[in-house]
């Protein structure tokens, strides 16, 4: 079933609804929405990490990837008439892969920063996150982000090359910050006791906590909010098309429903244990 609704049909639906609700013709005809771009069924190569629930990860028990990114990109593809081809790549190579044209776009819970905006183009933001600390459930030495920062020797893990690593250094200094290439390895180190906390976006943290079988929790307190967006090569014609699709999803409520499905505090990665 196609999700692309022609503007003439949308106008007819609007007129019919107005008559049903008001018992007669509306005082002024509703304005038909601008038709979305049609990309003609082309293939769009999308970079993902597949290691960052709930955005993109291997869904336990299925052997297949899933998450917000997969659902959102497939909905956008339906509205714009393109075929998404997802390709897994490590986070620290993702932005460079966009810059060099290896991928058409990337969707991976990417925060908007001025430094990144100098080399890639961002879509409009689809959500905002706050960075928090994730710890083992039985941790008693600190109950808040501020208490952690004041605890001598407490080791804070972060993924290389992202905004969490930068904020970790600002919070506790480089000597107490331990960097990992992969987020899955980072969380495993926390579970094993090799780290005392991990700095993570609250949405991603909810995903890992939900999949941890009661072994992890998020501390109270959060840092300033940051916008999330998809990224494209500078000047990409795909970006305004994706923005138009996101605007249509926001207008009809489907973006809010998608965010509620994947970003709610009760999210669990298919109810499975971590790791």
C-alpha positions as a printed Julia matrix, in Angstrom:
275×3 Matrix{Float64}:
   0.0     0.0    0.0
   1.4     3.39  -0.98
   1.59    6.13   1.64
   1.91    8.93  -0.94
  -1.42   10.81  -1.04
  -1.88   13.06  -4.1
  -2.64   16.67  -3.24
  -5.95   16.51  -5.15
  -7.04   13.54  -3.04
  -5.97   15.26   0.16
  -8.03   18.3   -0.82
 -11.06   16.14  -1.59
 -10.73   14.37   1.74
 -10.5    17.71   3.5
 -13.62   19.04   1.79
 -15.55   15.86   2.56
 -14.55   15.94   6.22
 -15.52   19.59   6.52
 -18.98   18.86   5.09
 -19.46   15.91   7.43
 -18.5    17.98  10.46
 -20.28   21.18   9.55
 -23.31   19.93   7.62
 -22.45   21.96   4.52
 -19.66   23.51   2.49
 -16.88   25.1    4.55
 -16.66   28.87   4.76
 -13.33   28.7    2.95
 -11.82   25.74   1.15
  -8.85   24.15   2.92
  -5.47   24.63   1.32
  -4.15   21.47  -0.3
  -0.76   20.4    1.08
   2.17   20.73  -1.29
   2.89   17.36  -2.9
   6.01   15.64  -1.6
   8.94   15.14  -3.97
   8.89   11.86  -5.9
  12.35   10.3   -6.08
  11.28    7.81  -8.7
  12.11    4.62  -6.84
  15.85    5.33  -6.67
  18.08    3.58  -4.13
  19.19    5.7   -1.16
  22.14    4.3    0.82
  21.67    4.92   4.56
  24.49    4.52   7.07
  23.62    3.01  10.48
  25.67    1.62  13.35
  23.34   -1.2   14.46
  24.71   -0.91  17.99
  22.69    1.9   19.56
  19.2     0.97  20.81
  16.57    2.24  20.37
  17.84    3.97  17.23
  19.37    0.99  15.43
  20.44   -2.37  16.84
  20.19   -6.11  16.29
  16.81   -7.05  17.76
  17.31   -9.97  20.17
  15.77  -13.23  19.11
  15.32  -12.16  15.48
  18.82  -11.87  14.07
  17.64   -8.76  12.22
  18.31   -5.05  12.74
  15.55   -2.68  13.83
  14.83    0.48  15.77
  13.64    4.05  15.32
  15.98    4.69  12.39
  14.67    1.72  10.42
  11.02    2.59  11.02
  11.53    6.29  10.3
  13.6     5.83   7.14
  11.15    3.28   5.73
   8.25    5.67   6.36
  10.17    8.54   4.74
  11.08    6.26   1.81
   7.42    5.39   1.34
   6.43    9.04   1.26
   9.23   10.05  -1.11
   9.21    6.91  -3.27
  12.76    5.68  -2.79
  14.25    2.32  -1.77
  16.44    2.5    1.35
  19.57    0.38   1.45
  20.92    0.22   5.01
  24.66   -0.26   5.47
  26.33   -0.84   8.8
  29.44    1.15   9.66
  31.33    2.01  12.85
  30.36    5.34  14.36
  33.84    6.87  14.12
  33.79    6.4   10.31
  30.19    7.44   9.69
  30.54   11.19   9.23
  33.6    10.77   7.03
  31.63    8.27   4.95
  29.0    10.93   4.35
  31.6    13.58   3.48
  33.29   11.3    0.92
  30.01   10.18  -0.67
  30.14    6.58   0.53
  26.54    6.98   1.76
  23.64    9.22   0.76
  22.62    9.88   4.35
  23.1     8.64   7.9
  20.58    8.07  10.69
  22.07    7.08  14.01
  20.78    9.32  16.8
  23.22   12.01  15.63
  23.4    15.18  17.7
  23.62   18.56  16.01
  26.9    20.39  16.64
  28.49   23.45  14.97
  31.65   21.47  14.16
  29.73   18.77  12.31
  27.58   21.37  10.53
  30.76   22.66   8.87
  31.22   19.38   6.97
  27.7    17.87   6.62
  24.15   19.12   6.19
  21.54   18.31   8.84
  17.88   17.51   8.42
  15.38   19.26  10.63
  15.49   17.89  14.17
  13.17   15.0   15.0
  13.84   14.84  18.77
  15.9    16.35  21.58
  18.06   14.4   24.02
  19.78   15.1   27.32
  23.05   13.45  28.3
  22.91   11.4   31.49
  25.01    8.87  33.35
  24.19    5.16  33.27
  25.42    3.0   36.18
  24.97   -0.5   37.58
  21.75   -0.97  39.49
  23.41   -1.57  42.86
  25.69    1.48  42.71
  25.62    3.22  46.15
  28.5     5.7   45.98
  26.6     8.34  44.01
  22.98    8.99  43.1
  23.33   11.97  40.79
  25.53   13.31  38.04
  26.93   15.94  40.41
  27.85   13.36  43.06
  29.62   11.25  40.47
  31.72   14.21  39.37
  32.82   14.71  43.0
  33.74   11.03  43.54
  37.55   10.66  43.28
  38.72    7.94  40.94
  35.28    7.11  39.51
  35.83    6.13  35.87
  33.5     7.45  33.18
  33.21    5.66  29.84
  32.28    7.3   26.54
  32.32    6.41  22.86
  35.11    7.91  20.79
  34.27   10.71  18.42
  30.84   11.7   19.72
  29.5    14.51  21.87
  29.32   12.24  24.91
  33.1    11.89  24.89
  33.53   15.67  24.76
  31.11   16.2   27.64
  32.74   13.43  29.7
  36.04   15.29  29.58
  34.32   18.51  30.61
  32.6    16.75  33.51
  35.44   14.74  35.06
  38.55   15.48  33.01
  40.44   13.32  30.53
  42.26   11.36  33.23
  38.97    9.83  34.43
  37.47    9.34  30.97
  37.86    5.98  29.23
  37.12    5.86  25.5
  35.72    2.87  23.58
  35.21    2.43  19.84
  31.89    0.58  20.06
  28.98    1.43  22.32
  28.18   -2.21  22.93
  31.69   -2.78  24.31
  31.32    0.34  26.42
  28.14   -0.91  28.09
  29.6    -4.38  28.54
  32.56   -2.82  30.37
  30.11   -1.1   32.72
  28.24   -4.36  33.37
  31.57   -6.12  34.09
  32.68   -3.43  36.57
  35.52   -2.08  34.42
  33.79    1.31  34.43
  31.81    3.13  37.11
  29.47    4.97  34.75
  28.8     5.59  31.07
  27.7     8.93  29.64
  24.86    8.45  27.18
  21.93   10.29  25.61
  18.84    9.66  27.71
  16.93    8.05  24.84
  19.73    5.6   24.1
  20.14    5.04  27.83
  16.49    4.02  28.13
  17.12    1.42  25.45
  20.1    -0.11  27.22
  18.45    0.0   30.65
  15.37   -1.7   29.25
  17.49   -4.45  27.7
  19.72   -4.98  30.75
  17.45   -7.36  32.7
  17.53   -5.02  35.72
  21.3    -4.56  35.82
  21.55   -0.91  34.78
  19.84    2.4   35.61
  20.16    6.09  34.77
  21.31    8.55  37.44
  19.29   11.61  38.36
  20.32   14.84  36.68
  21.03   15.68  33.04
  23.17   18.01  30.97
  21.81   20.55  28.48
  19.53   19.26  25.74
  20.77   18.58  22.21
  18.85   18.18  18.94
  18.97   14.95  16.93
  18.93   14.96  13.13
  19.94   12.96  10.08
  23.0    13.98   8.09
  23.78   14.39   4.37
  26.66   15.51   2.19
  26.88   19.27   1.86
  24.43   20.54  -0.74
  22.6    17.22  -1.08
  19.27   17.5   -2.9
  18.03   14.64  -0.7
  18.04   16.77   2.46
  15.14   19.12   1.56
  13.12   16.12   0.36
  13.63   14.34   3.69
  12.77   17.57   5.51
   9.49   17.74   3.58
   8.69   14.13   4.54
   9.51   14.81   8.2
   7.24   17.86   8.11
   4.4    15.75   6.73
   5.0    13.11   9.43
   4.95   15.82  12.08
   1.73   17.27  10.68
  -0.2    14.0   10.56
   1.03   12.79  13.96
   3.03    9.81  12.68
   6.34   11.27  13.9
   4.93   11.68  17.41
   3.65    8.11  17.35
   7.02    6.8   16.19
   8.86    8.73  18.9
   6.42    7.48  21.52
   6.99    3.88  20.4
  10.79    3.99  20.57
  11.65    6.85  22.93
   9.27    6.25  25.83
  10.77    5.57  29.3
   9.25    2.11  29.23
  11.04    1.08  26.03
  12.6    -2.38  26.12
  14.65   -3.95  23.37
  12.2    -6.76  22.63
  12.17   -7.59  26.33
  15.48   -9.37  26.01
  18.37   -9.53  28.45
  21.57   -7.58  27.92
  24.03   -8.65  26.7
